[in-house]
DNA sequence: ACATAACCGTAACGCTTGTTGTGTGAATGG
DNA sequence: CCATTCACACAACAAGCGTTACGGTTATGT
């Protein structure tokens, strides 16, 4: 339902109907709609977090697996991402929800940063601030999600994986500006 | 208005009020709200397209400039991106608008692809399918936009530029898997 | 067993929404 | 100079929204 109509078309009655219940139940548990929305987002987060993850090796392979887990490669993941993207409208209009999103993405970056560190320790990635590399990787995947959602024909799963692998390959190759910090102001 | 309340909170009366007019005017020009929304998106596209672009050199510098023009580095660009992102909810729920978005991003990719080609011709970028590289770059920037919108503190303009430069640097360095297709399973 | 509270369906409220009519003044054109 | 169309305000409409009030049912504690 959410995947089809987005967060904008989310109504208490629709949720209640899908639940086989009425608005009375919802208002009983959620004082206001905002709370229902917040809960829906939390539930989405949790469900996304507890999704069966693909087997991850060590180092770079683990990072790749984590990033692949985000992409809309399956119908289920597509729905999930669709809901996620559609929540951005609501979230951007509400500072509290906005902070929530910021926190979630930051948490995800931290997790990716650890994987980056591990890959660096294994020598699979060149030196460089793990947090920065993680932020870059998250950006890449996030943007790829958006493009894939709008144009699934141009971004079939295979192509998404190719693009991600391109990105990871370019990460793996050392750059001239590897880990130096040019005394930025 | 749109930047603050998003596309979800877009009402005919609010638009009319901001226009100093009434709903009568709007319905006179737009048969239905869908048309108003579509027009708003076209107008946003046009305004974004005709935004004063930063001076672009040749090759890689031009690509960098084009990507920088997308990022929310200024208050105006932030508003623009905010509206853009918030439109995704509405767009994903409407196939026609969805196609419109897909077309716009494809067009943008084509434009980026030409810049990539030019940079390759100058030897500033290694060989490889320009369309693929452009798709990657667009993904990266798009995702960076989203993250910056939700967490402007963690992604100040300087940091955004740094991340983009990291990405471009990694693009510029040749990878072992230049354009080959390693028969992925 | 009985009082109390939690649970939840039903119905209504007030409000906002998109949309549709109607009326009026200005422009247009023959 | 008048008829007709256009441009727009204004008001009203039905529908849908979140929210609230209330009634009956079920659990819970004493």
XYZ file of C-alpha atoms (C1' of nucleotides) in Angstrom:
430
model
C 0.000 0.000 0.000
C 2.651 2.439 1.041
C 4.793 1.253 -1.819
C 2.056 2.097 -4.295
C 0.585 5.311 -2.898
C 3.590 6.623 -1.025
C 3.699 8.354 2.282
C 1.723 11.236 0.904
C -1.314 9.059 0.319
C -1.153 7.515 3.749
C -4.450 7.736 5.602
C -5.552 6.339 8.911
C -8.540 4.684 7.315
C -6.426 2.986 4.670
C -4.029 1.664 7.276
C -6.911 0.512 9.426
C -8.566 -1.204 6.482
C -5.378 -3.005 5.552
C -5.031 -4.014 9.167
C -8.580 -5.308 9.183
C -9.362 -2.839 11.909
C -10.805 0.624 12.273
C -9.532 4.066 13.079
C -10.465 3.532 16.709
C -7.660 1.027 17.096
C -5.123 3.343 15.536
C -6.037 6.374 17.575
C -5.921 4.181 20.625
C -2.273 3.367 20.047
C -1.183 6.533 18.289
C -2.286 9.854 19.758
C -1.784 11.542 16.415
C -0.919 10.674 12.861
C 2.612 11.935 13.290
C 3.191 9.111 15.745
C 1.783 6.602 13.315
C 4.146 7.868 10.647
C 7.094 7.773 13.012
C 6.219 4.238 13.959
C 5.895 3.215 10.339
C 9.368 4.554 9.696
C 10.791 2.777 12.699
C 9.123 -0.413 11.592
C 10.546 0.010 8.132
C 13.981 0.568 9.601
C 13.723 -2.493 11.747
C 12.389 -4.658 8.971
C 15.127 -3.414 6.678
C 17.723 -4.094 9.347
C 16.500 -7.597 10.020
C 16.192 -8.474 6.366
C 18.054 -11.643 5.496
C 21.450 -10.343 4.500
C 23.551 -12.004 1.913
C 26.502 -13.931 3.188
C 29.359 -11.533 3.639
C 32.973 -12.494 3.560
C 35.626 -10.266 5.014
C 36.893 -6.850 4.076
C 35.940 -5.541 0.685
C 33.565 -8.414 0.041
C 31.667 -7.539 3.193
C 31.422 -3.914 2.153
C 30.164 -4.966 -1.248
C 27.582 -7.247 0.313
C 26.364 -4.509 2.613
C 25.940 -2.132 -0.287
C 24.231 -4.750 -2.423
C 21.777 -5.291 0.414
C 20.638 -1.714 0.025
C 19.999 -1.735 -3.700
C 16.560 -2.537 -5.136
C 17.669 -5.807 -6.670
C 14.570 -7.746 -5.675
C 10.884 -6.902 -5.744
C 10.851 -6.750 -1.982
C 13.851 -4.473 -1.792
C 12.293 -2.303 -4.472
C 9.132 -1.858 -2.422
C 11.175 -1.127 0.633
C 13.251 1.504 -1.111
C 10.198 2.987 -2.717
C 8.616 3.527 0.664
C 11.870 4.870 1.959
C 12.275 7.416 -0.807
C 8.656 8.455 -0.596
C 9.115 9.140 3.099
C 11.626 11.854 2.324
C 8.889 14.272 1.407
C 7.172 13.909 4.739
C 10.475 13.844 6.576
C 11.860 16.991 4.981
C 8.753 18.897 6.047
C 9.070 17.799 9.688
C 12.256 18.676 11.588
C 11.826 15.817 14.035
C 11.473 13.248 11.285
C 14.285 14.942 9.441
C 16.589 14.475 12.409
C 15.487 10.892 12.614
C 16.494 10.292 9.037
C 19.791 12.063 9.538
C 20.520 9.847 12.518
C 19.641 6.704 10.628
C 21.879 7.553 7.720
C 24.668 8.526 10.032
C 24.361 5.200 11.764
C 24.502 3.455 8.436
C 27.605 5.431 7.528
C 29.265 4.379 10.745
C 28.544 0.770 9.979
C 29.925 1.146 6.485
C 32.927 2.948 7.911
C 33.794 -0.079 9.995
C 33.658 -2.282 6.938
C 35.881 0.162 5.112
C 38.365 0.076 7.966
C 38.397 -3.678 7.916
C 39.010 -3.713 4.186
C 41.845 -1.268 4.642
C 43.397 -3.450 7.294
C 43.315 -6.305 4.833
C 45.005 -4.121 2.276
C 42.028 -4.328 -0.065
C 41.408 -0.617 0.093
C 44.019 2.129 0.102
C 44.464 4.326 3.116
C 42.138 7.258 3.675
C 39.585 8.478 6.167
C 37.136 5.573 6.513
C 34.278 7.905 7.418
C 34.828 9.888 4.256
C 34.968 6.810 2.094
C 31.851 5.469 3.766
C 30.012 8.728 3.145
C 30.980 8.528 -0.491
C 29.854 4.943 -0.817
C 26.555 5.671 0.869
C 25.981 8.592 -1.459
C 26.678 6.442 -4.440
C 24.307 3.711 -3.404
C 21.580 6.103 -2.330
C 21.654 7.872 -5.661
C 21.689 4.590 -7.497
C 18.590 3.547 -5.587
C 16.755 6.664 -6.704
C 17.700 6.269 -10.326
C 16.812 2.585 -10.321
C 13.408 3.304 -8.821
C 12.509 5.815 -11.486
C 13.952 3.877 -14.370
C 13.991 0.172 -13.608
C 14.360 -0.570 -17.301
C 17.586 1.376 -17.592
C 18.824 0.084 -14.241
C 18.081 -3.622 -14.059
C 19.712 -5.513 -11.199
C 22.631 -6.557 -13.352
C 23.386 -3.002 -14.322
C 23.141 -1.821 -10.734
C 25.658 -4.427 -9.680
C 27.951 -3.471 -12.525
C 27.857 0.167 -11.525
C 28.526 -0.672 -7.916
C 31.433 -2.867 -8.896
C 32.803 -0.083 -11.052
C 32.637 2.169 -8.055
C 34.290 -0.320 -5.749
C 37.008 -0.969 -8.303
C 37.761 2.722 -8.508
C 37.872 2.829 -4.723
C 40.281 -0.053 -4.587
C 42.764 1.529 -6.939
C 45.019 3.993 -5.121
C 44.643 7.622 -6.103
C 47.330 10.268 -6.064
C 45.476 12.083 -3.295
C 45.211 8.909 -1.287
C 45.137 9.838 2.351
C 46.706 13.232 2.507
C 44.873 16.071 4.179
C 45.859 19.195 2.313
C 45.606 21.489 5.303
C 42.073 22.435 4.454
C 40.943 25.638 6.120
C 6.540 27.424 0.201
C 7.189 24.199 -1.633
C 10.633 24.083 -0.111
C 9.174 24.243 3.371
C 6.048 22.102 3.087
C 7.070 19.827 0.272
C 4.982 18.557 -2.577
C 2.783 16.654 -0.193
C 1.560 19.860 1.417
C 0.842 21.515 -1.881
C -2.689 22.897 -2.084
C -4.430 24.940 -4.727
C -5.397 27.539 -2.173
C -1.861 27.936 -0.917
C -0.569 28.377 -4.435
C -3.337 30.821 -5.228
C -2.653 32.803 -2.073
C 1.041 33.028 -2.860
C 0.118 34.121 -6.337
C -2.207 36.772 -4.955
C -5.069 35.112 -6.768
C -7.820 32.624 -6.098
C -8.527 29.042 -6.959
C -10.626 30.226 -9.858
C -7.545 31.366 -11.721
C -5.784 28.080 -11.184
C -8.659 25.902 -12.275
C -9.043 28.119 -15.281
C -5.553 27.307 -16.466
C -5.171 23.807 -15.040
C -8.070 21.389 -15.479
C -6.926 19.367 -12.512
C -4.312 19.441 -9.817
C -2.222 16.849 -11.593
C -1.634 19.383 -14.337
C -0.630 22.020 -11.839
C 1.873 19.632 -10.320
C 3.247 18.685 -13.706
C 3.621 22.339 -14.576
C 5.375 23.041 -11.289
C 7.858 20.291 -12.071
C 8.445 21.594 -15.562
C 8.928 25.053 -14.179
C 11.393 23.733 -11.632
C 13.250 21.923 -14.372
C 13.424 25.011 -16.500
C 14.487 27.222 -13.643
C 17.133 24.709 -12.635
C 18.344 24.483 -16.202
C 18.578 28.235 -16.626
C 20.300 28.742 -13.316
C 23.543 30.675 -13.632
C 26.122 27.967 -14.040
C 29.624 28.277 -12.783
C 32.270 28.876 -15.367
C 33.340 25.534 -16.757
C 36.689 24.834 -18.324
C 37.219 21.840 -20.526
C 37.134 18.152 -19.888
C 37.272 17.015 -16.304
C 36.894 20.548 -15.005
C 33.667 20.921 -16.936
C 32.359 17.664 -15.518
C 33.266 18.806 -12.040
C 31.522 22.127 -12.588
C 28.385 20.420 -13.851
C 28.264 18.171 -10.816
C 28.944 21.043 -8.444
C 26.015 22.870 -10.004
C 23.736 20.103 -8.815
C 24.844 20.013 -5.201
C 23.047 22.071 -2.525
C 25.995 24.370 -1.947
C 23.933 27.538 -1.711
C 20.674 28.356 -0.002
C 18.969 28.612 -3.346
C 20.302 25.306 -4.573
C 19.274 23.761 -1.279
C 15.704 24.930 -1.714
C 15.681 23.708 -5.263
C 16.960 20.286 -4.312
C 14.567 20.097 -1.423
C 11.634 20.627 -3.723
C 13.090 18.174 -6.138
C 13.519 15.430 -3.577
C 10.104 16.060 -2.113
C 8.590 15.619 -5.542
C 9.764 12.039 -5.646
C 6.945 10.938 -3.385
C 4.298 12.341 -5.692
C 6.169 11.173 -8.763
C 6.602 7.595 -7.603
C 2.868 7.315 -7.030
C 2.010 8.517 -10.534
C 3.363 6.574 -13.529
C 3.178 9.572 -15.833
C 5.186 11.756 -13.488
C 7.510 8.849 -12.862
C 8.264 8.590 -16.542
C 8.819 12.302 -16.639
C 11.418 12.043 -13.927
C 13.083 9.098 -15.593
C 13.336 11.069 -18.799
C 14.793 14.084 -17.049
C 17.468 12.067 -15.303
C 18.275 10.222 -18.468
C 18.721 13.524 -20.234
C 21.001 14.680 -17.471
C 23.019 11.484 -17.787
C 23.422 12.034 -21.485
C 24.720 15.520 -20.859
C 27.155 14.219 -18.271
C 28.172 11.461 -20.642
C 29.261 14.002 -23.202
C 31.397 15.725 -20.617
C 32.904 12.385 -19.676
C 33.706 11.686 -23.293
C 35.360 15.041 -23.640
C 37.458 14.420 -20.554
C 38.473 11.058 -21.923
C 39.491 12.611 -25.199
C 41.711 14.962 -23.225
C 43.188 12.004 -21.415
C 41.922 13.230 -18.079
C 39.756 10.191 -17.585
C 40.670 6.600 -18.416
C 38.792 4.724 -21.099
C 35.462 3.163 -20.317
C 31.840 3.441 -21.352
C 30.982 7.140 -20.916
C 27.319 6.373 -20.261
C 28.261 4.021 -17.470
C 30.621 6.505 -15.898
C 27.999 9.226 -16.210
C 25.401 7.029 -14.538
C 27.809 6.429 -11.686
C 28.588 10.098 -11.297
C 24.925 11.020 -11.326
C 24.219 8.410 -8.702
C 26.958 9.737 -6.539
C 25.807 13.323 -6.742
C 22.143 12.452 -6.301
C 22.871 10.506 -3.160
C 25.087 13.237 -1.865
C 22.253 15.696 -2.354
C 19.935 13.574 -0.269
C 22.407 13.155 2.546
C 23.272 16.836 2.552
C 19.623 17.809 2.727
C 18.970 15.666 5.748
C 22.176 16.482 7.533
C 23.470 19.880 6.453
C 25.657 19.994 9.546
C 27.520 16.851 8.636
C 27.613 17.806 4.962
C 28.530 21.474 4.741
C 29.419 22.765 1.281
C 33.117 22.230 1.879
C 32.604 18.615 2.775
C 30.374 18.031 -0.213
C 33.053 19.394 -2.503
C 35.667 17.249 -0.818
C 33.618 14.126 -1.302
C 32.964 14.956 -4.916
C 36.656 15.586 -5.503
C 37.477 12.283 -3.863
C 35.081 10.625 -6.250
C 36.492 12.390 -9.288
C 40.014 11.547 -8.205
C 39.108 7.880 -7.960
C 37.542 8.123 -11.406
C 40.641 9.695 -12.845
C 42.927 6.946 -11.634
C 42.873 3.961 -13.972
C 41.428 0.748 -12.570
C 42.410 -2.747 -13.455
C 38.899 -3.530 -14.679
C 38.701 -0.649 -17.075
C 35.941 -1.650 -19.429
C 36.024 -5.403 -19.281
C 33.080 -7.526 -18.282
C 34.335 -10.200 -15.909
C 31.630 -12.755 -16.669
C 29.964 -12.155 -13.345
C 27.800 -15.049 -12.200
C -17.939 -11.490 42.188
C -17.307 -7.011 41.410
C -14.917 -2.572 40.258
C -11.717 -0.862 37.246
C -9.167 -0.358 33.423
C -7.714 -1.522 28.819
C -9.350 -2.417 24.226
C -11.577 -1.222 20.109
C -15.674 -0.561 16.926
C -19.046 3.171 15.625
C -20.284 7.462 14.634
C -19.899 12.009 14.486
C -17.395 16.487 14.408
C -14.904 20.267 12.240
C -11.881 21.195 8.784
C -9.510 21.099 4.414
C -9.277 19.334 0.029
C -10.140 19.341 -5.221
C -13.605 20.497 -8.064
C -17.623 22.758 -10.101
C -20.872 26.256 -10.892
C -22.146 31.163 -11.436
C -21.493 35.942 -12.003
C -18.898 40.108 -13.413
C -15.824 43.119 -15.779
C -12.594 43.455 -19.493
C -11.092 42.417 -23.969
C -12.235 41.253 -28.736
C -14.038 41.372 -33.237
C -17.288 41.904 -36.767
C -21.783 49.404 -30.928
C -23.141 45.364 -29.632
C -22.378 40.250 -29.125
C -19.340 37.055 -27.667
C -15.635 35.235 -25.602
C -12.125 35.379 -22.227
C -10.221 35.934 -17.509
C -11.019 35.653 -13.014
C -13.343 36.147 -8.316
C -16.516 34.174 -5.389
C -19.213 30.822 -3.313
C -20.707 26.393 -2.733
C -20.224 21.446 -3.127
C -19.287 16.579 -1.935
C -15.614 13.871 -0.409
C -12.064 12.783 2.469
C -9.132 13.973 6.170
C -7.446 13.687 11.315
C -9.447 13.789 15.514
C -12.729 13.195 19.301
C -16.529 11.274 22.011
C -18.892 7.416 23.422
C -20.587 2.672 23.965
C -19.937 -2.007 24.526
C -16.806 -5.825 25.284
C -13.012 -8.112 27.300
C -9.286 -8.577 30.489
C -7.337 -7.617 35.209
C -6.780 -7.106 39.924
C -8.800 -7.534 44.596
